[in-house]
Tab-separated table of C-alpha atoms and ligand atoms in Angstrom:
chain	number	residue	atom	x	y	z
A	1	UNK	CA	9.789	10.349	8.933
A	2	UNK	CA	7.177	8.229	6.794
A	3	UNK	CA	4.850	6.517	9.084
A	4	UNK	CA	4.501	2.686	7.992
A	5	UNK	CA	1.254	1.592	6.588
A	6	UNK	CA	-0.060	-2.049	6.574
A	7	UNK	CA	-3.140	-2.681	4.366
A	8	UNK	CA	-4.972	-6.247	4.331
A	9	UNK	CA	-6.103	-7.255	0.866
A	10	UNK	CA	-8.807	-9.733	1.487
A	11	UNK	CA	-9.231	-9.847	-2.306
A	12	UNK	CA	-12.341	-12.153	-3.410
A	13	UNK	CA	-12.498	-13.611	0.185
A	14	UNK	CA	-15.162	-13.509	2.987
A	15	UNK	CA	-18.878	-12.921	2.744
A	16	UNK	CA	-20.704	-10.247	4.592
A	17	UNK	CA	-20.968	-12.378	8.227
A	18	UNK	CA	-17.281	-13.640	7.752
A	19	UNK	CA	-15.982	-10.329	7.274
A	20	UNK	CA	-17.806	-9.041	10.397
A	21	UNK	CA	-16.355	-12.024	12.359
A	22	UNK	CA	-12.635	-11.501	11.143
A	23	UNK	CA	-12.868	-7.410	11.818
A	24	UNK	CA	-14.542	-8.698	15.236
A	25	UNK	CA	-11.674	-10.683	16.466
A	26	UNK	CA	-8.811	-8.225	15.470
A	27	UNK	CA	-10.639	-4.773	15.950
A	28	UNK	CA	-9.338	-3.905	19.861
A	29	UNK	CA	-5.882	-4.927	18.973
A	30	UNK	CA	-5.450	-3.146	15.155
A	31	UNK	CA	-7.231	-0.120	16.912
A	32	UNK	CA	-4.573	0.132	19.806
A	33	UNK	CA	-1.810	-0.278	17.431
A	34	UNK	CA	-2.866	2.097	15.128
A	35	UNK	CA	-3.525	4.636	18.016
A	36	UNK	CA	0.139	4.674	18.551
A	37	UNK	CA	0.572	6.778	15.130
A	38	UNK	CA	3.445	4.448	14.743
A	39	UNK	CA	1.671	2.430	11.857
A	40	UNK	CA	-1.339	3.197	9.635
A	41	UNK	CA	-3.823	0.340	9.349
A	42	UNK	CA	-6.367	-0.265	6.473
A	43	UNK	CA	-8.628	-3.123	5.863
A	44	UNK	CA	-9.409	-3.740	1.972
A	45	UNK	CA	-12.418	-6.091	1.911
A	46	UNK	CA	-14.586	-6.824	-1.239
A	47	UNK	CA	-16.974	-4.031	-2.000
A	48	UNK	CA	-20.141	-5.811	-0.732
A	49	UNK	CA	-18.312	-6.165	2.760
A	50	UNK	CA	-17.409	-2.818	2.876
A	51	UNK	CA	-20.125	-1.094	4.696
A	52	UNK	CA	-20.196	-3.754	7.484
A	53	UNK	CA	-16.703	-3.475	8.042
A	54	UNK	CA	-16.367	0.209	7.888
A	55	UNK	CA	-19.591	0.419	10.401
A	56	UNK	CA	-17.437	-2.005	12.698
A	57	UNK	CA	-14.334	0.160	12.738
A	58	UNK	CA	-16.042	3.380	12.877
A	59	UNK	CA	-14.920	5.654	15.478
A	60	UNK	CA	-11.584	3.848	15.506
A	61	UNK	CA	-8.099	4.995	13.831
A	62	UNK	CA	-8.424	1.455	11.679
A	63	UNK	CA	-9.125	2.794	8.060
A	64	UNK	CA	-10.898	1.017	5.349
A	65	UNK	CA	-10.044	0.682	1.281
A	66	UNK	CA	-11.544	-0.729	-1.550
A	67	UNK	CA	-9.847	-3.081	-3.911
A	68	UNK	CA	-10.743	-1.050	-7.343
A	69	UNK	CA	-12.198	1.689	-8.602
A	70	UNK	CA	-13.728	3.127	-11.878
A	71	UNK	CA	-12.450	5.946	-13.328
A	72	UNK	CA	-15.667	7.815	-14.611
A	73	UNK	CA	-17.776	9.671	-12.133
A	74	UNK	CA	-21.152	7.965	-12.824
A	75	UNK	CA	-23.185	6.794	-15.748
A	76	UNK	CA	-23.772	3.740	-17.879
A	77	UNK	CA	-20.954	1.572	-16.907
A	78	UNK	CA	-22.668	-1.772	-16.005
A	79	UNK	CA	-20.880	-3.654	-12.659
A	80	UNK	CA	-18.518	-0.634	-12.077
A	81	UNK	CA	-17.867	1.626	-8.934
A	82	UNK	CA	-17.195	5.140	-8.689
A	83	UNK	CA	-14.479	6.994	-6.942
A	84	UNK	CA	-17.379	9.069	-4.969
A	85	UNK	CA	-19.166	5.843	-4.155
A	86	UNK	CA	-16.011	4.664	-2.735
A	87	UNK	CA	-15.293	7.636	-0.817
A	88	UNK	CA	-18.167	7.502	1.054
A	89	UNK	CA	-16.918	4.642	3.322
A	90	UNK	CA	-13.230	4.341	2.257
A	91	UNK	CA	-10.048	6.368	2.957
A	92	UNK	CA	-7.991	4.109	0.632
A	93	UNK	CA	-8.186	2.306	-2.596
A	94	UNK	CA	-5.775	-0.202	-3.971
A	95	UNK	CA	-5.208	0.519	-7.856
A	96	UNK	CA	-3.598	-1.637	-10.297
A	97	UNK	CA	-3.041	-4.968	-8.641
A	98	UNK	CA	-1.011	-7.260	-10.587
A	99	UNK	CA	-4.340	-9.637	-10.597
A	100	UNK	CA	-6.288	-6.775	-11.992
A	101	UNK	CA	-3.367	-6.096	-14.746
A	102	UNK	CA	-3.579	-10.224	-15.418
A	103	UNK	CA	-7.062	-10.734	-15.453
A	104	UNK	CA	-8.906	-8.178	-16.313
A	105	UNK	CA	-6.810	-6.381	-18.603
A	106	UNK	CA	-5.624	-3.124	-16.526
A	107	UNK	CA	-2.604	-1.118	-18.010
A	108	UNK	CA	-0.642	1.419	-16.941
A	109	UNK	CA	-3.028	3.654	-18.620
A	110	UNK	CA	-6.116	2.588	-16.656
A	111	UNK	CA	-4.126	2.738	-13.749
A	112	UNK	CA	-3.171	6.355	-14.288
A	113	UNK	CA	-6.915	7.172	-14.898
A	114	UNK	CA	-7.988	5.352	-11.966
A	115	UNK	CA	-5.472	7.064	-9.655
A	116	UNK	CA	-6.289	10.933	-11.096
A	117	UNK	CA	-10.150	9.702	-10.696
A	118	UNK	CA	-9.464	8.636	-7.120
A	119	UNK	CA	-7.245	11.622	-5.979
A	120	UNK	CA	-10.008	13.961	-7.170
A	121	UNK	CA	-12.449	12.500	-4.831
A	122	UNK	CA	-9.450	13.017	-1.911
A	123	UNK	CA	-9.272	8.821	-2.061
A	124	UNK	CA	-5.354	7.810	-1.296
A	125	UNK	CA	-4.639	5.543	-4.067
A	126	UNK	CA	-2.168	2.475	-3.297
A	127	UNK	CA	-0.478	1.866	-6.474
A	128	UNK	CA	0.699	-1.815	-7.096
A	129	UNK	CA	3.830	-2.304	-9.271
A	130	UNK	CA	6.095	-5.395	-9.712
A	131	UNK	CA	7.783	-7.588	-12.353
A	132	UNK	CA	6.758	-10.800	-13.237
A	133	UNK	CA	8.935	-13.953	-13.216
A	134	UNK	CA	9.642	-14.055	-16.636
A	135	UNK	CA	10.837	-10.305	-16.365
A	136	UNK	CA	12.541	-10.959	-13.267
A	137	UNK	CA	14.352	-13.929	-14.783
A	138	UNK	CA	15.435	-11.742	-17.748
A	139	UNK	CA	16.605	-9.237	-15.926
A	140	UNK	CA	13.989	-6.475	-16.633
A	141	UNK	CA	12.712	-5.727	-13.273
A	142	UNK	CA	14.373	-2.222	-12.792
A	143	UNK	CA	12.882	-1.345	-16.259
A	144	UNK	CA	9.683	-2.936	-16.008
A	145	UNK	CA	8.820	-1.187	-12.374
A	146	UNK	CA	10.066	2.269	-13.493
A	147	UNK	CA	8.005	2.276	-16.543
A	148	UNK	CA	4.954	1.031	-14.027
A	149	UNK	CA	5.957	3.884	-11.823
A	150	UNK	CA	5.947	6.621	-14.875
A	151	UNK	CA	2.438	5.204	-16.261
A	152	UNK	CA	0.995	5.074	-13.193
A	153	UNK	CA	2.108	8.851	-12.350
A	154	UNK	CA	1.502	10.269	-15.305
A	155	UNK	CA	0.609	14.133	-15.511
A	156	UNK	CA	0.631	14.178	-11.874
A	157	UNK	CA	1.428	17.446	-9.825
A	158	UNK	CA	4.071	16.882	-7.152
A	159	UNK	CA	1.365	17.431	-4.432
A	160	UNK	CA	-0.834	14.755	-5.947
A	161	UNK	CA	2.199	12.461	-6.069
A	162	UNK	CA	2.839	12.989	-2.398
A	163	UNK	CA	-0.680	11.716	-1.295
A	164	UNK	CA	0.229	8.303	-2.934
A	165	UNK	CA	1.365	4.700	-1.532
A	166	UNK	CA	3.180	2.768	-3.777
A	167	UNK	CA	3.102	-1.073	-3.181
A	168	UNK	CA	6.073	-3.036	-4.517
A	169	UNK	CA	4.569	-6.546	-5.348
A	170	UNK	CA	6.763	-8.975	-7.465
A	171	UNK	CA	4.221	-11.048	-9.021
A	172	UNK	CA	6.143	-14.117	-8.556
A	173	UNK	CA	5.878	-13.781	-4.915
A	174	UNK	CA	2.089	-13.127	-4.672
A	175	UNK	CA	0.213	-15.873	-3.139
A	176	UNK	CA	3.085	-18.418	-3.973
A	177	UNK	CA	4.653	-18.398	-0.365
A	178	UNK	CA	8.108	-17.479	-1.883
A	179	UNK	CA	8.615	-13.930	-0.939
A	180	UNK	CA	11.388	-11.445	-2.188
A	181	UNK	CA	14.474	-11.216	0.199
A	182	UNK	CA	13.926	-7.866	2.190
A	183	UNK	CA	17.320	-6.694	0.944
A	184	UNK	CA	16.486	-7.402	-2.624
A	185	UNK	CA	13.132	-5.675	-2.293
A	186	UNK	CA	14.590	-2.773	-0.709
A	187	UNK	CA	17.244	-2.563	-3.702
A	188	UNK	CA	14.726	-2.310	-6.337
A	189	UNK	CA	12.461	0.161	-3.969
A	190	UNK	CA	15.789	2.443	-4.042
A	191	UNK	CA	16.833	1.970	-7.317
A	192	UNK	CA	13.520	1.707	-9.431
A	193	UNK	CA	10.916	3.114	-7.323
A	194	UNK	CA	12.569	6.297	-5.579
A	195	UNK	CA	15.079	6.985	-8.397
A	196	UNK	CA	12.147	7.246	-10.944
A	197	UNK	CA	9.908	9.454	-8.376
A	198	UNK	CA	13.286	11.477	-8.246
A	199	UNK	CA	13.686	12.099	-11.832
A	200	UNK	CA	9.889	12.690	-11.811
A	201	UNK	CA	9.666	15.330	-9.063
A	202	UNK	CA	12.654	15.690	-6.780
A	203	UNK	CA	14.787	13.792	-4.279
A	204	UNK	CA	12.307	14.959	-1.267
A	205	UNK	CA	9.123	13.822	-3.160
A	206	UNK	CA	10.785	10.536	-3.439
A	207	UNK	CA	11.644	10.246	-0.126
A	208	UNK	CA	8.081	11.532	1.093
A	209	UNK	CA	6.217	8.791	-0.655
A	210	UNK	CA	5.529	5.781	1.349
A	211	UNK	CA	6.084	2.058	-0.585
A	212	UNK	CA	5.026	-0.933	0.725
A	213	UNK	CA	6.494	-4.343	-0.027
A	214	UNK	CA	3.791	-7.058	-0.594
A	215	UNK	CA	4.073	-10.760	-1.832
A	216	UNK	CA	3.697	-13.700	0.774
A	217	UNK	CA	4.639	-11.365	3.703
A	218	UNK	CA	3.325	-13.207	6.724
A	219	UNK	CA	4.008	-13.035	10.878
A	220	UNK	CA	7.294	-14.649	10.420
A	221	UNK	CA	9.060	-12.950	7.724
A	222	UNK	CA	7.594	-9.376	8.168
A	223	UNK	CA	10.373	-7.927	10.251
A	224	UNK	CA	12.959	-9.004	7.421
A	225	UNK	CA	11.159	-6.211	5.636
A	226	UNK	CA	9.896	-3.734	7.898
A	227	UNK	CA	13.892	-3.601	8.827
A	228	UNK	CA	14.674	-2.083	5.514
A	229	UNK	CA	15.266	1.269	5.225
A	230	UNK	CA	12.976	1.973	1.775
A	231	UNK	CA	9.960	-0.170	2.937
A	232	UNK	CA	7.372	1.449	4.699
A	233	UNK	CA	4.920	-1.043	5.293
A	234	UNK	CA	3.269	-4.296	3.933
A	235	UNK	CA	0.360	-5.098	1.378
A	236	UNK	CA	-0.609	-8.504	2.973
A	237	UNK	CA	-2.987	-10.787	1.289
A	238	UNK	CA	-3.340	-14.736	2.695
A	239	UNK	CA	-2.007	-13.462	5.894
A	240	UNK	CA	-4.796	-10.387	6.278
A	241	UNK	CA	-7.068	-13.444	6.726
A	242	UNK	CA	-6.068	-14.696	9.475
A	243	UNK	CA	-6.660	-12.435	12.942
A	244	UNK	CA	-3.549	-13.523	14.495
A	245	UNK	CA	-1.324	-12.924	11.587
A	246	UNK	CA	-2.600	-9.733	10.642
A	247	UNK	CA	-2.378	-8.080	14.316
A	248	UNK	CA	1.188	-9.733	14.414
A	249	UNK	CA	2.215	-8.150	11.439
A	250	UNK	CA	0.838	-4.756	12.789
A	251	UNK	CA	2.834	-5.031	15.812
A	252	UNK	CA	5.782	-5.717	13.824
A	253	UNK	CA	5.534	-2.272	12.167
A	254	UNK	CA	5.091	-0.433	15.362
A	255	UNK	CA	7.860	-2.402	16.865
A	256	UNK	CA	10.301	-1.562	13.728
A	257	UNK	CA	9.034	2.177	13.230
A	258	UNK	CA	10.198	2.655	17.112
A	259	UNK	CA	13.624	1.320	16.424
A	260	UNK	CA	13.858	3.466	13.120
A	261	UNK	CA	12.620	6.537	14.966
A	262	UNK	CA	15.759	5.587	17.161
A	263	UNK	CA	18.383	5.301	14.886
A	264	UNK	CA	17.218	7.465	12.042
A	265	UNK	CA	20.720	9.027	10.864
A	266	UNK	CA	22.237	7.630	13.522
A	267	UNK	CA	20.322	10.108	15.963
A	268	UNK	CA	17.799	10.259	18.297
A	269	UNK	CA	14.598	11.843	17.025
A	270	UNK	CA	11.761	13.369	18.767
A	271	UNK	CA	8.302	11.945	18.628
A	272	UNK	CA	7.269	13.797	15.266
A	273	UNK	CA	10.677	12.972	13.835
A	274	UNK	CA	12.645	15.914	14.380
A	275	UNK	CA	15.967	15.836	15.451
A	276	UNK	CA	16.431	16.115	19.129
A	277	UNK	CA	18.766	19.251	19.593
A	278	UNK	CA	21.771	17.584	21.265
A	279	UNK	CA	23.148	16.794	17.866
F	301	PGA	P1	-0.227	-12.503	-0.508
F	301	PGA	O1	-0.900	-11.140	-1.484
F	301	PGA	O2	0.295	-11.752	0.606
F	301	PGA	O3	-1.139	-13.659	-0.305
F	301	PGA	O4	1.030	-12.963	-1.172
F	301	PGA	C1	-0.210	-10.190	-1.567
F	301	PGA	C2	-1.112	-8.956	-2.771
F	301	PGA	O5	-1.715	-9.539	-3.434
F	301	PGA	O6	-1.568	-8.015	-2.306
Protein backbone atom coordinates (compact mmCIF):
# COMPACT_ATOMS: atom_id res chain seq x y z
CA UNK A 1 0.00 0.00 0.00
CA UNK A 2 1.32 3.42 -0.95
CA UNK A 3 0.41 6.16 1.53
CA UNK A 4 -0.89 9.17 -0.37
CA UNK A 5 1.12 12.36 -0.08
CA UNK A 6 -0.33 15.84 -0.51
CA UNK A 7 2.18 18.67 -0.87
CA UNK A 8 1.39 22.37 -1.03
CA UNK A 9 3.72 24.19 -3.42
CA UNK A 10 3.36 27.83 -2.40
CA UNK A 11 5.68 28.98 -5.19
CA UNK A 12 6.76 32.63 -4.77
CA UNK A 13 3.90 33.52 -2.47
CA UNK A 14 3.67 34.55 1.20
CA UNK A 15 5.94 36.76 3.25
CA UNK A 16 7.05 35.37 6.60
CA UNK A 17 4.11 36.96 8.38
CA UNK A 18 1.64 35.78 5.76
CA UNK A 19 3.11 32.29 5.98
CA UNK A 20 2.57 32.27 9.75
CA UNK A 21 -1.04 33.33 9.27
CA UNK A 22 -1.74 30.63 6.71
CA UNK A 23 -0.13 27.85 8.74
CA UNK A 24 -1.89 28.97 11.91
CA UNK A 25 -5.22 28.77 10.08
CA UNK A 26 -4.69 25.17 8.91
CA UNK A 27 -2.33 23.62 11.40
CA UNK A 28 -4.77 21.87 13.72
CA UNK A 29 -6.86 20.34 10.96
CA UNK A 30 -3.83 19.23 8.95
CA UNK A 31 -2.14 17.76 12.01
CA UNK A 32 -5.23 15.70 12.80
CA UNK A 33 -5.43 14.41 9.24
CA UNK A 34 -1.73 13.55 9.08
CA UNK A 35 -1.99 11.81 12.46
CA UNK A 36 -4.38 9.24 10.94
CA UNK A 37 -1.39 7.87 9.02
CA UNK A 38 -3.58 7.81 5.91
CA UNK A 39 -1.95 10.82 4.26
CA UNK A 40 1.40 12.53 4.41
CA UNK A 41 1.09 16.31 4.36
CA UNK A 42 3.95 18.55 3.27
CA UNK A 43 4.07 22.35 3.18
CA UNK A 44 6.57 23.88 0.72
CA UNK A 45 6.90 27.59 1.42
CA UNK A 46 9.51 29.92 -0.11
CA UNK A 47 12.96 29.51 1.51
CA UNK A 48 12.70 32.59 3.73
CA UNK A 49 9.44 31.43 5.31
CA UNK A 50 10.68 27.87 5.96
CA UNK A 51 12.05 28.54 9.48
CA UNK A 52 8.78 30.14 10.60
CA UNK A 53 6.69 27.33 9.11
CA UNK A 54 8.97 24.62 10.50
CA UNK A 55 8.71 26.17 13.97
CA UNK A 56 4.92 26.29 13.79
CA UNK A 57 4.51 22.66 12.74
CA UNK A 58 7.18 21.28 15.03
CA UNK A 59 5.80 18.45 17.15
CA UNK A 60 3.00 17.75 14.64
CA UNK A 61 3.07 15.14 11.86
CA UNK A 62 2.96 17.95 9.26
CA UNK A 63 6.17 17.98 7.22
CA UNK A 64 8.04 20.77 5.48
CA UNK A 65 9.61 20.86 2.03
CA UNK A 66 11.67 23.28 -0.03
CA UNK A 67 10.86 24.19 -3.62
CA UNK A 68 14.39 23.82 -4.95
CA UNK A 69 17.93 22.93 -3.93
CA UNK A 70 21.41 23.14 -5.48
CA UNK A 71 23.57 20.08 -6.09
CA UNK A 72 26.85 21.26 -4.58
CA UNK A 73 27.48 20.94 -0.85
CA UNK A 74 28.94 24.41 -0.28
CA UNK A 75 31.08 27.14 -1.77
CA UNK A 76 31.00 30.03 -4.20
CA UNK A 77 27.51 29.60 -5.66
CA UNK A 78 25.87 32.96 -4.97
CA UNK A 79 22.16 32.71 -4.34
CA UNK A 80 22.00 28.93 -4.08
CA UNK A 81 20.99 26.76 -1.11
CA UNK A 82 22.65 23.40 -0.40
CA UNK A 83 20.95 20.10 0.47
CA UNK A 84 22.51 20.14 3.96
CA UNK A 85 21.04 23.60 4.60
CA UNK A 86 17.61 22.48 3.44
CA UNK A 87 17.84 19.28 5.48
CA UNK A 88 18.22 21.26 8.71
CA UNK A 89 14.55 22.23 8.47
CA UNK A 90 12.92 20.12 5.74
CA UNK A 91 12.12 16.48 5.02
CA UNK A 92 11.20 16.98 1.37
CA UNK A 93 12.36 19.03 -1.60
CA UNK A 94 10.59 19.65 -4.90
CA UNK A 95 13.00 19.14 -7.80
CA UNK A 96 12.56 19.96 -11.49
CA UNK A 97 9.23 21.77 -11.27
CA UNK A 98 8.17 22.81 -14.77
CA UNK A 99 8.52 26.49 -13.83
CA UNK A 100 12.16 25.84 -12.97
CA UNK A 101 12.64 23.95 -16.22
CA UNK A 102 10.89 26.73 -18.16
CA UNK A 103 12.29 29.91 -16.54
CA UNK A 104 15.55 28.79 -14.95
CA UNK A 105 16.94 26.43 -17.54
CA UNK A 106 16.71 23.22 -15.52
CA UNK A 107 17.25 20.08 -17.55
CA UNK A 108 16.91 16.35 -16.95
CA UNK A 109 20.64 16.40 -16.22
CA UNK A 110 20.47 19.12 -13.56
CA UNK A 111 17.39 17.46 -12.09
CA UNK A 112 19.36 14.22 -11.75
CA UNK A 113 22.27 16.01 -10.05
CA UNK A 114 19.91 17.66 -7.60
CA UNK A 115 18.12 14.39 -6.88
CA UNK A 116 21.39 12.66 -6.10
CA UNK A 117 22.61 15.52 -3.91
CA UNK A 118 19.30 15.62 -2.04
CA UNK A 119 19.31 11.86 -1.42
CA UNK A 120 22.88 12.05 -0.13
CA UNK A 121 21.55 14.31 2.64
CA UNK A 122 18.51 12.13 3.37
CA UNK A 123 16.21 14.67 1.79
CA UNK A 124 13.22 13.13 0.02
CA UNK A 125 12.84 14.46 -3.52
CA UNK A 126 9.49 15.20 -5.15
CA UNK A 127 10.50 15.04 -8.81
CA UNK A 128 8.21 16.82 -11.26
CA UNK A 129 7.64 15.56 -14.78
CA UNK A 130 5.06 16.45 -17.41
CA UNK A 131 4.55 17.40 -21.03
CA UNK A 132 3.72 20.88 -22.33
CA UNK A 133 0.73 21.70 -24.52
CA UNK A 134 2.60 21.43 -27.79
CA UNK A 135 4.03 18.03 -26.85
CA UNK A 136 0.63 16.92 -25.69
CA UNK A 137 -1.03 17.96 -28.95
CA UNK A 138 1.72 16.30 -30.96
CA UNK A 139 1.04 12.99 -29.21
CA UNK A 140 4.44 13.00 -27.49
CA UNK A 141 3.25 12.79 -23.89
CA UNK A 142 4.40 9.24 -23.20
CA UNK A 143 7.82 9.75 -24.77
CA UNK A 144 8.43 13.09 -23.02
CA UNK A 145 7.39 11.85 -19.60
CA UNK A 146 9.31 8.61 -19.92
CA UNK A 147 12.47 10.50 -20.96
CA UNK A 148 12.12 12.83 -17.99
CA UNK A 149 11.76 9.89 -15.61
CA UNK A 150 14.82 8.16 -17.10
CA UNK A 151 16.80 11.39 -16.82
CA UNK A 152 15.84 12.07 -13.21
CA UNK A 153 16.55 8.47 -12.09
CA UNK A 154 19.83 8.05 -14.00
CA UNK A 155 22.40 6.06 -11.98
CA UNK A 156 20.12 5.72 -8.96
CA UNK A 157 20.00 2.40 -7.15
CA UNK A 158 16.72 0.64 -6.54
CA UNK A 159 16.78 1.62 -2.87
CA UNK A 160 17.37 5.27 -3.75
CA UNK A 161 14.62 5.16 -6.35
CA UNK A 162 12.13 3.83 -3.82
CA UNK A 163 12.58 6.93 -1.66
CA UNK A 164 11.53 9.32 -4.42
CA UNK A 165 8.07 10.78 -5.01
CA UNK A 166 7.16 11.67 -8.59
CA UNK A 167 4.69 14.44 -9.40
CA UNK A 168 3.06 14.06 -12.81
CA UNK A 169 2.16 17.60 -13.76
CA UNK A 170 1.07 18.29 -17.33
CA UNK A 171 2.46 21.80 -17.91
CA UNK A 172 -0.71 22.93 -19.67
CA UNK A 173 -2.71 22.12 -16.52
CA UNK A 174 -0.56 24.13 -14.09
CA UNK A 175 -2.17 27.34 -12.89
CA UNK A 176 -4.61 27.33 -15.79
CA UNK A 177 -7.73 25.99 -14.12
CA UNK A 178 -7.73 23.26 -16.81
CA UNK A 179 -6.88 20.07 -14.94
CA UNK A 180 -6.26 16.82 -16.79
CA UNK A 181 -8.97 14.22 -16.39
CA UNK A 182 -8.36 11.70 -13.64
CA UNK A 183 -8.62 8.79 -16.06
CA UNK A 184 -6.11 10.27 -18.50
CA UNK A 185 -3.63 11.19 -15.75
CA UNK A 186 -3.95 7.68 -14.35
CA UNK A 187 -3.22 6.20 -17.78
CA UNK A 188 -0.11 8.34 -18.32
CA UNK A 189 1.18 7.46 -14.86
CA UNK A 190 0.64 3.79 -15.53
CA UNK A 191 1.88 3.65 -19.11
CA UNK A 192 4.69 6.21 -19.05
CA UNK A 193 5.85 6.48 -15.42
CA UNK A 194 5.32 3.07 -13.81
CA UNK A 195 6.24 1.21 -16.98
CA UNK A 196 9.49 3.17 -17.25
CA UNK A 197 10.28 2.50 -13.59
CA UNK A 198 9.62 -1.20 -14.15
CA UNK A 199 12.06 -1.14 -17.09
CA UNK A 200 14.68 0.70 -15.05
CA UNK A 201 14.24 -1.44 -11.93
CA UNK A 202 11.48 -4.02 -11.54
CA UNK A 203 7.73 -4.26 -11.19
CA UNK A 204 7.75 -4.16 -7.41
CA UNK A 205 9.80 -0.94 -7.39
CA UNK A 206 7.45 0.55 -9.99
CA UNK A 207 4.53 -0.29 -7.70
CA UNK A 208 6.26 1.06 -4.58
CA UNK A 209 7.10 4.57 -5.82
CA UNK A 210 4.43 7.13 -5.11
CA UNK A 211 3.16 9.29 -7.96
CA UNK A 212 1.18 12.45 -7.34
CA UNK A 213 -0.94 14.33 -9.83
CA UNK A 214 -0.48 18.11 -10.08
CA UNK A 215 -2.06 20.84 -12.18
CA UNK A 216 -5.12 22.85 -11.16
CA UNK A 217 -6.06 20.49 -8.35
CA UNK A 218 -8.74 22.04 -6.15
CA UNK A 219 -11.18 21.00 -3.45
CA UNK A 220 -13.87 20.25 -6.05
CA UNK A 221 -11.97 18.13 -8.56
CA UNK A 222 -9.54 16.36 -6.24
CA UNK A 223 -11.60 13.21 -5.64
CA UNK A 224 -11.49 12.47 -9.36
CA UNK A 225 -7.72 12.09 -9.02
CA UNK A 226 -7.54 10.37 -5.67
CA UNK A 227 -10.04 7.75 -6.84
CA UNK A 228 -7.55 6.57 -9.49
CA UNK A 229 -5.51 3.50 -8.58
CA UNK A 230 -2.19 4.91 -9.83
CA UNK A 231 -2.48 8.37 -8.25
CA UNK A 232 -1.03 8.67 -4.75
CA UNK A 233 -1.84 12.22 -3.74
CA UNK A 234 -1.36 15.65 -5.23
CA UNK A 235 1.08 18.50 -5.68
CA UNK A 236 -1.10 21.53 -5.15
CA UNK A 237 -0.23 25.10 -6.15
CA UNK A 238 -2.93 27.78 -6.01
CA UNK A 239 -5.34 25.85 -3.78
CA UNK A 240 -2.60 25.28 -1.18
CA UNK A 241 -2.65 29.02 -0.43
CA UNK A 242 -6.24 28.87 0.82
CA UNK A 243 -6.51 27.14 4.20
CA UNK A 244 -10.02 25.72 3.73
CA UNK A 245 -9.19 24.38 0.27
CA UNK A 246 -5.95 22.72 1.27
CA UNK A 247 -7.61 21.13 4.30
CA UNK A 248 -10.44 19.83 2.08
CA UNK A 249 -7.91 18.33 -0.34
CA UNK A 250 -6.12 16.54 2.51
CA UNK A 251 -9.47 15.34 3.87
CA UNK A 252 -10.30 13.89 0.46
CA UNK A 253 -6.97 12.03 0.47
CA UNK A 254 -7.80 10.39 3.80
CA UNK A 255 -11.28 9.47 2.65
CA UNK A 256 -10.14 7.97 -0.65
CA UNK A 257 -7.33 6.07 1.04
CA UNK A 258 -9.83 4.58 3.45
CA UNK A 259 -11.87 3.45 0.46
CA UNK A 260 -8.81 2.01 -1.26
CA UNK A 261 -7.85 -0.02 1.78
CA UNK A 262 -11.28 -1.58 1.82
CA UNK A 263 -11.26 -2.48 -1.84
CA UNK A 264 -7.62 -3.20 -2.58
CA UNK A 265 -7.65 -6.25 -4.87
CA UNK A 266 -11.33 -6.43 -4.09
CA UNK A 267 -10.49 -7.75 -0.64
CA UNK A 268 -10.43 -6.21 2.78
CA UNK A 269 -7.02 -5.29 4.09
CA UNK A 270 -5.77 -4.71 7.58
CA UNK A 271 -4.55 -1.33 8.75
CA UNK A 272 -1.01 -1.93 7.64
CA UNK A 273 -2.16 -3.08 4.23
CA UNK A 274 -1.85 -6.85 4.74
CA UNK A 275 -4.72 -8.91 3.51
CA UNK A 276 -7.00 -10.15 6.21
CA UNK A 277 -6.78 -13.86 6.73
CA UNK A 278 -10.28 -14.75 5.59
CA UNK A 279 -9.36 -14.79 1.89
P1 LIG B 1 -1.55 24.67 -9.57
O1 LIG B 1 0.03 24.39 -9.51
O2 LIG B 1 -2.19 23.76 -8.58
O3 LIG B 1 -1.69 26.14 -9.19
O4 LIG B 1 -1.98 24.40 -10.98
C1 LIG B 1 0.51 23.09 -9.34
C2 LIG B 1 2.00 23.09 -9.35
O5 LIG B 1 2.62 23.89 -10.07
O6 LIG B 1 2.64 22.31 -8.62
